[in-house]
Coordinates of C-alpha atoms in Angstrom, one line a residue:
X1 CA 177.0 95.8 112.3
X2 CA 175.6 95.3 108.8
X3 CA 172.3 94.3 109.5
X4 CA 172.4 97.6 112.0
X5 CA 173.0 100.0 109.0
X6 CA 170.4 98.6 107.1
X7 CA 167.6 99.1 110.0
X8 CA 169.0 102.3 110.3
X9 CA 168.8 102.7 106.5
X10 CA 165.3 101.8 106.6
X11 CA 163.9 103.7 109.1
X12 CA 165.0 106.8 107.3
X13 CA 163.6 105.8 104.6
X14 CA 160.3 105.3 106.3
X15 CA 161.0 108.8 107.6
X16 CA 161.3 110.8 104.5
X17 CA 158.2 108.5 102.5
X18 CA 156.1 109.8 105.6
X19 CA 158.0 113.5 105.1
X20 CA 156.7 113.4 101.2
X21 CA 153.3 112.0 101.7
X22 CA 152.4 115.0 104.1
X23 CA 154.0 117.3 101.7
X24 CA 152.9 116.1 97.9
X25 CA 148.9 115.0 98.4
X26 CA 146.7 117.1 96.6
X27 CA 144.3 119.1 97.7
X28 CA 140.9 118.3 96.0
X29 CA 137.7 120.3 97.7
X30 CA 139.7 121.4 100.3
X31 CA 140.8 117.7 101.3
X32 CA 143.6 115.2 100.9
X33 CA 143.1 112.1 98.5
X34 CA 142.7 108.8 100.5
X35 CA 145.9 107.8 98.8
X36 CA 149.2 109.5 98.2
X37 CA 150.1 107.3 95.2
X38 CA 148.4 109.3 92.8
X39 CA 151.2 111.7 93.4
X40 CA 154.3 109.4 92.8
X41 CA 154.4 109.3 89.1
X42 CA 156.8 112.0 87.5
X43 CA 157.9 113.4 91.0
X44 CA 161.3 113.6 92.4
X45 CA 160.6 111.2 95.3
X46 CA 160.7 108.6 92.3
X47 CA 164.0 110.2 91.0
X48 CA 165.6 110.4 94.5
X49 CA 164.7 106.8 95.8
X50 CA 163.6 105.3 92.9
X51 CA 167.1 103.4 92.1
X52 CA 167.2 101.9 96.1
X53 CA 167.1 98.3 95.9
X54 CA 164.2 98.5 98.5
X55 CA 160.9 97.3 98.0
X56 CA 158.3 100.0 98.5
X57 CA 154.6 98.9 100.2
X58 CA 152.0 102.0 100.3
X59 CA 149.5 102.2 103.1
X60 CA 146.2 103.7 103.2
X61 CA 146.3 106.5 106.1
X62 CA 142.8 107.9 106.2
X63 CA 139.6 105.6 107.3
X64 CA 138.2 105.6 103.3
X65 CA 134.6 106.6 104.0
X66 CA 135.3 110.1 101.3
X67 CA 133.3 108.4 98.3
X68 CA 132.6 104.9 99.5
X69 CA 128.8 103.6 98.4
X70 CA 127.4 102.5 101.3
X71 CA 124.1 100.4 100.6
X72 CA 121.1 101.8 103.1
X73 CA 119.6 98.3 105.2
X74 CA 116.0 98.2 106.1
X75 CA 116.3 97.6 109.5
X76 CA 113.7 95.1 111.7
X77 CA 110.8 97.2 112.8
X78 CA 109.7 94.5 115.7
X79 CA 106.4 92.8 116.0
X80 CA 107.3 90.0 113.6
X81 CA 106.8 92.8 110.0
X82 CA 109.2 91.1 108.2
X83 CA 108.4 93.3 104.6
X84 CA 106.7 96.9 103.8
X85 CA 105.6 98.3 101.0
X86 CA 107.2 101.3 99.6
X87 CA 104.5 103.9 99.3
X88 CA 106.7 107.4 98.1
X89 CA 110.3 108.7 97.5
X90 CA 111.2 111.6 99.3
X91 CA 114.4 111.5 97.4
X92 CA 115.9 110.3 93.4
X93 CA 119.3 109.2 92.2
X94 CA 122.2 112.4 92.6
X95 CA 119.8 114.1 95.1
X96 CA 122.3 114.8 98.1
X97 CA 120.6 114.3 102.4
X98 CA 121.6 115.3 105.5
X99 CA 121.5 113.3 108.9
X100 CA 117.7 112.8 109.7
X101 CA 116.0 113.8 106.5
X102 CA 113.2 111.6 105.1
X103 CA 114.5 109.3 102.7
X104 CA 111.0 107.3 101.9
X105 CA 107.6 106.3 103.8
X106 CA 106.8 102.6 103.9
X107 CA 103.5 101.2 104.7
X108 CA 103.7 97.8 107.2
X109 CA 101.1 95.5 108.3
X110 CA 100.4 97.6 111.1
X111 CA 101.0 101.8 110.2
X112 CA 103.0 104.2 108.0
X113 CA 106.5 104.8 108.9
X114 CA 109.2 107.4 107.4
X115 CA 112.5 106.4 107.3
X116 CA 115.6 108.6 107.8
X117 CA 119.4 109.0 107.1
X118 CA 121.9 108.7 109.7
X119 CA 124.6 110.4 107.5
X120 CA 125.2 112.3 104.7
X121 CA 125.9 111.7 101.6
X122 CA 124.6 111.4 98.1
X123 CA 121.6 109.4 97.1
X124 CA 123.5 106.3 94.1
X125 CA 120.6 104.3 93.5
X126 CA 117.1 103.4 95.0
X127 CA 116.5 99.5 95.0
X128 CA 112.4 99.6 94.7
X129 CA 110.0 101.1 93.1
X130 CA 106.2 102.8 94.5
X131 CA 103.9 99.5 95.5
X132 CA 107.1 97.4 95.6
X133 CA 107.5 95.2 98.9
X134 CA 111.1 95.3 100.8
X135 CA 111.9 93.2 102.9
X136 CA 113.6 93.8 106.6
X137 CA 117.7 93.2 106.1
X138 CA 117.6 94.2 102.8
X139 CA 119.3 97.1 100.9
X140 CA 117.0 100.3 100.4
X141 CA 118.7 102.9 98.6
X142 CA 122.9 103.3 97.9
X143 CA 124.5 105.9 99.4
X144 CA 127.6 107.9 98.7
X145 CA 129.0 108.7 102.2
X146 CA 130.5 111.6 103.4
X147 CA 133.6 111.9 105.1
X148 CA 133.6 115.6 105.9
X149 CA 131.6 114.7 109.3
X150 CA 132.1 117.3 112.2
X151 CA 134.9 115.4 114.6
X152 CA 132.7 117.7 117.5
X153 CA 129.6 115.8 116.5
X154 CA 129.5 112.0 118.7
X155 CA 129.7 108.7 116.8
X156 CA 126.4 107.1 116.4
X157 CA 125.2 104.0 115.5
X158 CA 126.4 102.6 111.9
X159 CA 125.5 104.1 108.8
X160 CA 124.1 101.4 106.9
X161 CA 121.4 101.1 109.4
X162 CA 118.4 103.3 108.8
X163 CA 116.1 105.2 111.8
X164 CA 112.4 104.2 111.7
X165 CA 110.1 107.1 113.2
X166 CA 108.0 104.7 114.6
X167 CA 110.6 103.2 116.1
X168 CA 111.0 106.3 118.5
X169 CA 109.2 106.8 121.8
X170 CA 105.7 108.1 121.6
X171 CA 105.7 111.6 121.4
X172 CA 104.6 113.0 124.7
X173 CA 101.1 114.8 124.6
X174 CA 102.1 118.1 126.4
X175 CA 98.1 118.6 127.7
X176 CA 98.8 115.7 130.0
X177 CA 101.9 116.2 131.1
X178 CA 101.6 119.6 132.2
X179 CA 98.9 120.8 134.8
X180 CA 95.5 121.4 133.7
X181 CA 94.9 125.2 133.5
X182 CA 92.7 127.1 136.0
X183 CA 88.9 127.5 134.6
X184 CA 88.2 131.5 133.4
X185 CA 86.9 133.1 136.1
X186 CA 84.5 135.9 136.1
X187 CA 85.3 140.1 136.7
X188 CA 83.5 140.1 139.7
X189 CA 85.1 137.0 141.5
X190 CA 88.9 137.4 140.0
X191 CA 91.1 138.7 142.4
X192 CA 93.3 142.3 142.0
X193 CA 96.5 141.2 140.4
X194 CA 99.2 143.2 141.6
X195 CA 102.1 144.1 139.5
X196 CA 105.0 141.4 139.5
X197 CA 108.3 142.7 138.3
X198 CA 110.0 141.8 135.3
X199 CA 111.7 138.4 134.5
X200 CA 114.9 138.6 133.3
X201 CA 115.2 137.5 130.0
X202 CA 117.6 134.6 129.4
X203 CA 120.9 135.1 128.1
X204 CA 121.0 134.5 124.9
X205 CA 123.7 132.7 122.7
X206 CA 124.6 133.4 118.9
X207 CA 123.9 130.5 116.9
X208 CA 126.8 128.8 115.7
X209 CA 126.4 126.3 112.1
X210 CA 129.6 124.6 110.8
X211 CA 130.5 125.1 107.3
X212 CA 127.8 123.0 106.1
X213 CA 125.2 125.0 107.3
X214 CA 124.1 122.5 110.1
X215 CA 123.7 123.3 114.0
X216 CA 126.1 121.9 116.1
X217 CA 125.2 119.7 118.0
X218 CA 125.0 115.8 118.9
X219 CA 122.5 112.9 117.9
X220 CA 121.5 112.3 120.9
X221 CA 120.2 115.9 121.3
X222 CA 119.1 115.9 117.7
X223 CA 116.9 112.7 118.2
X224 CA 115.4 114.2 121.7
X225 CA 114.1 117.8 119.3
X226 CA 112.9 115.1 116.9
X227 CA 110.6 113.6 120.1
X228 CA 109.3 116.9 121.5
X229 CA 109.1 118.2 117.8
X230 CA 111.1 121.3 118.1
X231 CA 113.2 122.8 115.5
X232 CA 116.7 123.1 116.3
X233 CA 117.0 126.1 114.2
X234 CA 114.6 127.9 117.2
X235 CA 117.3 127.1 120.0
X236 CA 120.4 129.0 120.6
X237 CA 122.7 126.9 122.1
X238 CA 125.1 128.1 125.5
X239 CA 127.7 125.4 124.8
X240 CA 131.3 126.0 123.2
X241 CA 131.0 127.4 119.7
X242 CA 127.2 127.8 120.2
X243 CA 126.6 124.0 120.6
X244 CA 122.9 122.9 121.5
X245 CA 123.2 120.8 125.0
X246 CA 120.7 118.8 126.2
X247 CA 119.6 121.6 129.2
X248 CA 118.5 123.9 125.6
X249 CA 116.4 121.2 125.1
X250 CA 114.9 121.2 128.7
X251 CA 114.6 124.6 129.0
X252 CA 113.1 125.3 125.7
X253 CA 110.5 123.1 126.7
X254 CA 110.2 124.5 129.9
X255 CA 109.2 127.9 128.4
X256 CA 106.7 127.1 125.9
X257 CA 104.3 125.1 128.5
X258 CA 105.0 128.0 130.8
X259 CA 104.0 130.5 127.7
X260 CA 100.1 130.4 127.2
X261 CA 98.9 129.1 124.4
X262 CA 95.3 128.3 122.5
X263 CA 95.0 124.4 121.7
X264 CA 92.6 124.4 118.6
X265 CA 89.5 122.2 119.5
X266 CA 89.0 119.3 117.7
X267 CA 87.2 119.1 115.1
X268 CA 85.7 116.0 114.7
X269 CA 83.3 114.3 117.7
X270 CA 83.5 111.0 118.1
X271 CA 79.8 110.4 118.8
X272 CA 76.8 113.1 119.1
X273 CA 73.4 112.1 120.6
X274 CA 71.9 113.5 117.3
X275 CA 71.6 111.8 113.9
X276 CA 74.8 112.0 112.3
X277 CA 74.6 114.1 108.4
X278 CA 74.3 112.0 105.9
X279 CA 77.8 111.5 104.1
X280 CA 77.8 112.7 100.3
X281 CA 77.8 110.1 97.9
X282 CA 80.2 110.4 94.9
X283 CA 79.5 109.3 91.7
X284 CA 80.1 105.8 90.9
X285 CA 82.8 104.9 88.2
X286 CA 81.4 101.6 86.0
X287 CA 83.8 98.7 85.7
X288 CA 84.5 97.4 82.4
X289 CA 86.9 94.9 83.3
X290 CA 87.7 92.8 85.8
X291 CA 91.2 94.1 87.9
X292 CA 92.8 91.8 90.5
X293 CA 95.2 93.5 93.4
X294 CA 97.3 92.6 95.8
X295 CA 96.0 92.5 99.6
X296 CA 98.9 94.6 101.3
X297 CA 99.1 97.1 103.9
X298 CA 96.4 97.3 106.2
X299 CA 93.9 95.0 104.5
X300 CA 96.5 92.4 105.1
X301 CA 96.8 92.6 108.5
X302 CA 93.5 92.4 108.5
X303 CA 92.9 89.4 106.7
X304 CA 95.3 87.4 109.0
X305 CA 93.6 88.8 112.3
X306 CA 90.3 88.3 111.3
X307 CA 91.4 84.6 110.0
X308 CA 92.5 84.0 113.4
X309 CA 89.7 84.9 115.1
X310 CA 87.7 82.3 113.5
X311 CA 89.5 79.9 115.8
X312 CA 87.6 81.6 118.7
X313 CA 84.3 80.9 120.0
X314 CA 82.1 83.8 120.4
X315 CA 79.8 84.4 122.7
X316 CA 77.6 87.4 121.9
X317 CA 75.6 89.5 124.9
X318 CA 73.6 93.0 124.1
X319 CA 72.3 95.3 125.7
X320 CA 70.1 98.8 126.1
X321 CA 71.4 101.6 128.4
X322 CA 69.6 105.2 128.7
X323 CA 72.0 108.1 128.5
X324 CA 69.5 111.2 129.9
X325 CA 71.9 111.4 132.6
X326 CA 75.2 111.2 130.9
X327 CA 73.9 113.6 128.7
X328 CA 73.0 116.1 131.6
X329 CA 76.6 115.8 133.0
X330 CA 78.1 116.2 129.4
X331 CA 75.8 119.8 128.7
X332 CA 77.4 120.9 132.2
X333 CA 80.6 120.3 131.6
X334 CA 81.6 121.0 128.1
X335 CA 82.3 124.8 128.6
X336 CA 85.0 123.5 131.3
X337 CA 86.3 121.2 128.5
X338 CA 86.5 124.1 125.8
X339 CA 88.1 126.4 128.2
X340 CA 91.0 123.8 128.4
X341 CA 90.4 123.8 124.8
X342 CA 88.9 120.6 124.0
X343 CA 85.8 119.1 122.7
X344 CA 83.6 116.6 125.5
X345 CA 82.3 114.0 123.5
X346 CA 80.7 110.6 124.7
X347 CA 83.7 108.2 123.9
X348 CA 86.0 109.0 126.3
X349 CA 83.2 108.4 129.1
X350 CA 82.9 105.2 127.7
X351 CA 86.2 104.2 127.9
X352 CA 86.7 105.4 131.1
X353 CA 83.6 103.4 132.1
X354 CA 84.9 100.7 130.8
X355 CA 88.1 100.6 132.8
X356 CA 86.2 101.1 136.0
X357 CA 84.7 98.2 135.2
X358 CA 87.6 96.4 134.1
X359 CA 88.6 96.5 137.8
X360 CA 86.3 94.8 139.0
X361 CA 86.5 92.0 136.0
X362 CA 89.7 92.2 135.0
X363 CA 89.8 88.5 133.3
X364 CA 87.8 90.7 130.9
X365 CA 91.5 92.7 130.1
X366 CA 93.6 89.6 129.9
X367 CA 95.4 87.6 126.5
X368 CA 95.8 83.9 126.2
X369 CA 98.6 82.1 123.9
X370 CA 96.9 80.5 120.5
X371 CA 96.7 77.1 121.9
X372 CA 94.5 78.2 124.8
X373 CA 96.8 76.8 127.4
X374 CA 98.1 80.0 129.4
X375 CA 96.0 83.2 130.1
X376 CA 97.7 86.3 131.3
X377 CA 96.0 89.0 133.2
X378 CA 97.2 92.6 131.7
X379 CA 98.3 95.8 134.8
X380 CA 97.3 98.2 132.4
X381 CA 93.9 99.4 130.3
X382 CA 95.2 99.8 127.2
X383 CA 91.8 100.6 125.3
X384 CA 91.8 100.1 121.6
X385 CA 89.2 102.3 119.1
X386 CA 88.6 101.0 116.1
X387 CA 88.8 103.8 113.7
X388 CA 87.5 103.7 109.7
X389 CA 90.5 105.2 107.8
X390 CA 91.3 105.7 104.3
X391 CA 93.9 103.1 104.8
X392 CA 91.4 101.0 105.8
X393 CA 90.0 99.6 109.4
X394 CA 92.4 100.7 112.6
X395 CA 93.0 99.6 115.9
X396 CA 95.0 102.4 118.2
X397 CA 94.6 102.2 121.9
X398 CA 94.4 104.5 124.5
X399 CA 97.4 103.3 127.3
X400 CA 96.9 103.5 131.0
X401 CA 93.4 104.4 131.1
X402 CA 93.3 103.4 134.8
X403 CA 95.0 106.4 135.3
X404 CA 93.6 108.9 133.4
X405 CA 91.3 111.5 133.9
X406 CA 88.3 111.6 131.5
X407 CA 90.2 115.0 130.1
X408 CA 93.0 113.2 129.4
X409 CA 91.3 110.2 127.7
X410 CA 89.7 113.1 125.8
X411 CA 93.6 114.8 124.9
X412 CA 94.8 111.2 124.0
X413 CA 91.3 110.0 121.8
X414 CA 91.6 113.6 119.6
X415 CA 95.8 112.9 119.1
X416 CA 95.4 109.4 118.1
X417 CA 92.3 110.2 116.1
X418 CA 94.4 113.1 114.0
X419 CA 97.1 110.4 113.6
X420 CA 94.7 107.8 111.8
X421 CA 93.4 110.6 109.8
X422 CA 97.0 111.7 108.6
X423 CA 98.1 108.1 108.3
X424 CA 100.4 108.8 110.9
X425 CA 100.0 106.3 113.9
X426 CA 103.2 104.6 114.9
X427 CA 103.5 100.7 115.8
X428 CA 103.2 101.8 119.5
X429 CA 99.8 103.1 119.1
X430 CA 98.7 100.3 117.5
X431 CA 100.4 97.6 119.9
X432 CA 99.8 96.6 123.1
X433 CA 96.1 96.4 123.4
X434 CA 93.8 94.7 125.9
X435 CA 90.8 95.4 125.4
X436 CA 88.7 97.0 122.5
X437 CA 85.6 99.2 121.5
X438 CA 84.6 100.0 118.1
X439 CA 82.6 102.9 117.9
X440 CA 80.4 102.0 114.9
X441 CA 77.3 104.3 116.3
X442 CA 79.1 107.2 114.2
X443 CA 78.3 105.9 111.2
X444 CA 75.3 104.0 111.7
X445 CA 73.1 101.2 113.1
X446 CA 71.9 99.8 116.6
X447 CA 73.5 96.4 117.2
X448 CA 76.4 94.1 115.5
X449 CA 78.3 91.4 116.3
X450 CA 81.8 92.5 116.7
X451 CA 84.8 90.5 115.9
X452 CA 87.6 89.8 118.9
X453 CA 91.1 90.8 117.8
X454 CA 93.2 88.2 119.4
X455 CA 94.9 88.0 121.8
X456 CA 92.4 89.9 123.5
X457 CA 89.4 87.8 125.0
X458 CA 86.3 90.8 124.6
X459 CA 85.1 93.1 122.5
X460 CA 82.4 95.6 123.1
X461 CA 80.3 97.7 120.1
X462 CA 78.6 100.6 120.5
X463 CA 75.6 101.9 118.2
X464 CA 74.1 105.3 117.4
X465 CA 72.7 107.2 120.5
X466 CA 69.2 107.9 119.4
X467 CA 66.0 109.8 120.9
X468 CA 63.3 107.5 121.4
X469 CA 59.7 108.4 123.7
X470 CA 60.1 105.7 127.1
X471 CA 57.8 105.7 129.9
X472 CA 58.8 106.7 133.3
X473 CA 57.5 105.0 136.4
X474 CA 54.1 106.6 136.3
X475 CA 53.4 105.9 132.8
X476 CA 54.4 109.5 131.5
X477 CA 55.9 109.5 128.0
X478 CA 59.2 111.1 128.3
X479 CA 62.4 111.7 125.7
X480 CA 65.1 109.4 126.5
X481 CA 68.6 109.4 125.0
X482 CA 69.8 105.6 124.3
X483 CA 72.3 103.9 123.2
X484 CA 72.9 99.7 122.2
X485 CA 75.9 97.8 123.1
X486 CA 77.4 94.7 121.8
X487 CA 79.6 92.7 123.4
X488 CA 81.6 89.7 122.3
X489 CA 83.9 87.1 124.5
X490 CA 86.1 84.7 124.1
X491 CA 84.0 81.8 125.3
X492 CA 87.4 79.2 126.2
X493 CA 87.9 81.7 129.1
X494 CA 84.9 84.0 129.8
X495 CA 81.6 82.5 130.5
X496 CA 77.9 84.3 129.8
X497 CA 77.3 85.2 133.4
X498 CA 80.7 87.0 133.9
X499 CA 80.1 89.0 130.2
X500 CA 76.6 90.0 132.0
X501 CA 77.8 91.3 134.9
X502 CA 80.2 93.4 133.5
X503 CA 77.7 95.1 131.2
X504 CA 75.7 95.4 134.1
X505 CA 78.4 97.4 136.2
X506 CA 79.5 99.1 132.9
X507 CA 75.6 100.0 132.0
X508 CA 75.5 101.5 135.7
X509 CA 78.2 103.9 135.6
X510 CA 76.8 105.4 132.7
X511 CA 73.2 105.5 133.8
X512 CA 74.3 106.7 137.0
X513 CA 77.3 108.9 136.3
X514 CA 77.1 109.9 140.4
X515 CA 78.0 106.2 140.9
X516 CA 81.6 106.6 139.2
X517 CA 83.1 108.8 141.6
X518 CA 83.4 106.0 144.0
X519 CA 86.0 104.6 141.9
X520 CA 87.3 107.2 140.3
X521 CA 90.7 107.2 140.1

């Protein structure tokens, strides 16, 4: 009976400590302390059960994120980057983000990345200076988190992890998803249009923003606007409490391919039959001292690629190939290509050449492991360009050129080419590549000898397209358009006559642009 009463005695106890907890926290901001024993001292809880001859045992009730430094992780980028180099602060000490606001950019062996919060909070201390290497796994910045999240808003992953951009899906290039445009047609052949009745415009939601000023709605969603680079402050949301759902998403994409738009034409060509224009030279700055700097970024990815192709034999094959008839077929259709609003140049007919022939060699678009012992024949054309950046030399590639239509090539050569300009070319641009052309005609000279990036097993160069006098089967001078290739193998695996033979075919298609459309896919 004793031991009864003092259960009972207890559990009333327990009753009114969880009674005056409820009833004596303070409100700071708006929100309860994590503990309630700042509240004890000098309150009548202590007078009224002070004296029991209990012992008392306080409990933290809330989860303790309100004010907890958090330190911000580097997470592992793939493709073996183990450290980057910090290359700018979007943010200082006491400056406060949001979820998905740019916290630095970093510059890895292979591109530029920007990394972003997951959370908010308050910025306690950054960990690295500009120039500074980081390493994966390692604190980037501390972070004071926030525990005022919206309980609407889904759990995502943890908040000491950090969200690479590059790390995302490409970004989806809406001129090949969507069907090409009709061409212009002319007054005299377009037929009457007749009058179609209004649409209905879409009903229309009031955008809701919780009391921090942010639009409601989950990560998930948040990450698919940040893919299809649409502002979430455009949409208005037809879920509870004007929440963005995923259909917003789909349907706001929906309307703007259906609403017709002008895509600016690029600006740059990748190659012209004409002498390029002479680049102006600046001033040079005279050296009084010697400086020594680190190799980083770029340069040293690089340096390890190019160290590992010495390990490779080379075997070296050039060649001549007249382009009057390419350049015929590139006159005619340019006005088609600007209508769709893009720019024809000769590159992307040279890819696409070079993946029709790729089917018929395809040891040509294959990788072997470094000791030589295993080669592995690649499904898809993934075409790298080497590009001359500020950042120094680049390797994107074009994917799936099988598949692709020379327009599309064109779409994908002009994004990726605005990327490397910008410094903005993910790891998955960069990645993947079986097969390469380097497109050093824009800037000069005939031949070179071009260097294989391994694993790939060939290389191919392309010079300046020049005007030259030739004679013609009757010995009548005429003006030819030409252009000199280089090509390099991997001789382990590729042997002279096969290299050849594909120039051969390759040299063919472009001679005799007629002669593609039997494999044209």
């Amino acid at each position: 009976m004793a031991s009864r009463l003092s259960m009972l005695g207890n559990l009333a106890l327990r009753r009114n400590l969880r009674i005056f907890c409820r009833q004596n926290r303070p409100i700071v901001n708006g929100k309860r302390p994590i503990c309630s024993c700042v509240t004890m001292k000098n309150s009548n809880f202590i007078k009224e059960f002070g004296k029991q001859p209990r012992g008392l045992r306080f409990l933290r009730t809330t989860t303790g994120m309100n004010g907890e430094v958090l330190p911000f992780k580097l997470s592992d980028i793939g493709e073996g980057i183990a450290e980057v180099t910090i290359k700018e602060w979007y943010v200082k000490p006491g400056d406060h983000v949001n979820q998905f606001d740019s916290i630095c950019e970093v510059q890895s062996d292979k591109a530029s990345v920007t990394i972003t919060s997951r959370f908010d909070g308050i910025i306690k201390k950054l960990y690295y200076d500009v120039d500074d290497i980081a390493r994966v796994g390692q604190p980037l910045v501390d972070i004071e988190a926030e525990a005022n999240v919206d309980a609407n808003i889904d759990a995502g992953p943890s908040p000491a992890e950090d969200v690479m951009a590059a790390q995302q899906k490409p970004k989806p290039t809406h001129a090949i998803e969507q069907p090409l445009p009709p061409l212009p047609q002319s007054p005299q052949s377009a037929p009457p249009q007749s009058e179609a009745p209004p649409t209905p415009a879409p009903q229309i939601t009031t955008k809701q923003t919780n009391s921090s000023g942010k639009v409601l709605t989950t990560p998930a969603v948040r990450k698919m606007a940040m893919d299809h680079n649409i502002k979430l402050a455009d949409i208005s949301g037809t879920g509870r409490d004007g929440r963005i759902l995923k259909e917003d998403i789909l349907n706001y994409i929906e309307r703007m391919k259906a609403k017709p738009t002008e895509a600016p034409a690029p600006t740059v060509e990748v190659a012209t039959p004409t002498t390029p224009p002479s680049t102006p030279i600046a001033r040079p700055e005279v050296m009084l001292e010697d400086r020594t700097e680190t190799i980083k970024g770029i340069r040293r990815a690089m340096a390890k690629a190019m160290t590992a192709s010495l390990a490779i034999p080379h075997f070296g094959y050039k060649d001549e190939i007249i382009l009057n008839e390419l350049v015929r077929l590139r006159n005619h259709s340019k006005e088609s290509f600007q209508a769709r609003g893009m720019k024809l140049s000769f590159m992307p007919m040279f890819i696409k050449a070079t993946s029709m022939a790729l089917l018929h060699f395809p040891i040509l678009n294959s990788s072997v492991d470094p000791a030589c012992e295993n080669i592995t024949f690649k499904g898809s054309h993934n075409i790298g360009v080497a590009m001359d950046t500020q950042q120094g030399l680049l390797v994107p590639n074009v994917k799936n050129v099988q598949n692709k239509s020379i327009f599309d090539v064109t779409v994908e050569l002009n994004r990726l080419h605005q990327l490397g300009l910008a410094g903005k070319l993910a790891p998955e641009d960069l990645t993947g590549g079986t097969f390469t052309l380097s497109n050093i005609g824009s800037i000069g000279g005939t031949y070179t000898k071009p260097v294989i990036m391994p694993p790939e097993v060939a290389i191919g160069a392309i010079g300046r397209i020049q005007e030259v006098p030739k004679f013609d089967e009757d010995d009548n001078i005429y003006k030819a358009y030409i252009v000199n290739v280089s090509w390099s193998a991997d001789h382990r695996v590729i042997e002279g006559a096969t290299m050849a033979r594909f120039s051969n075919l390759w040299k063919s298609y472009l001679e005799n642009p007629a002669s593609m459309m039997m494999d044209l896919r």
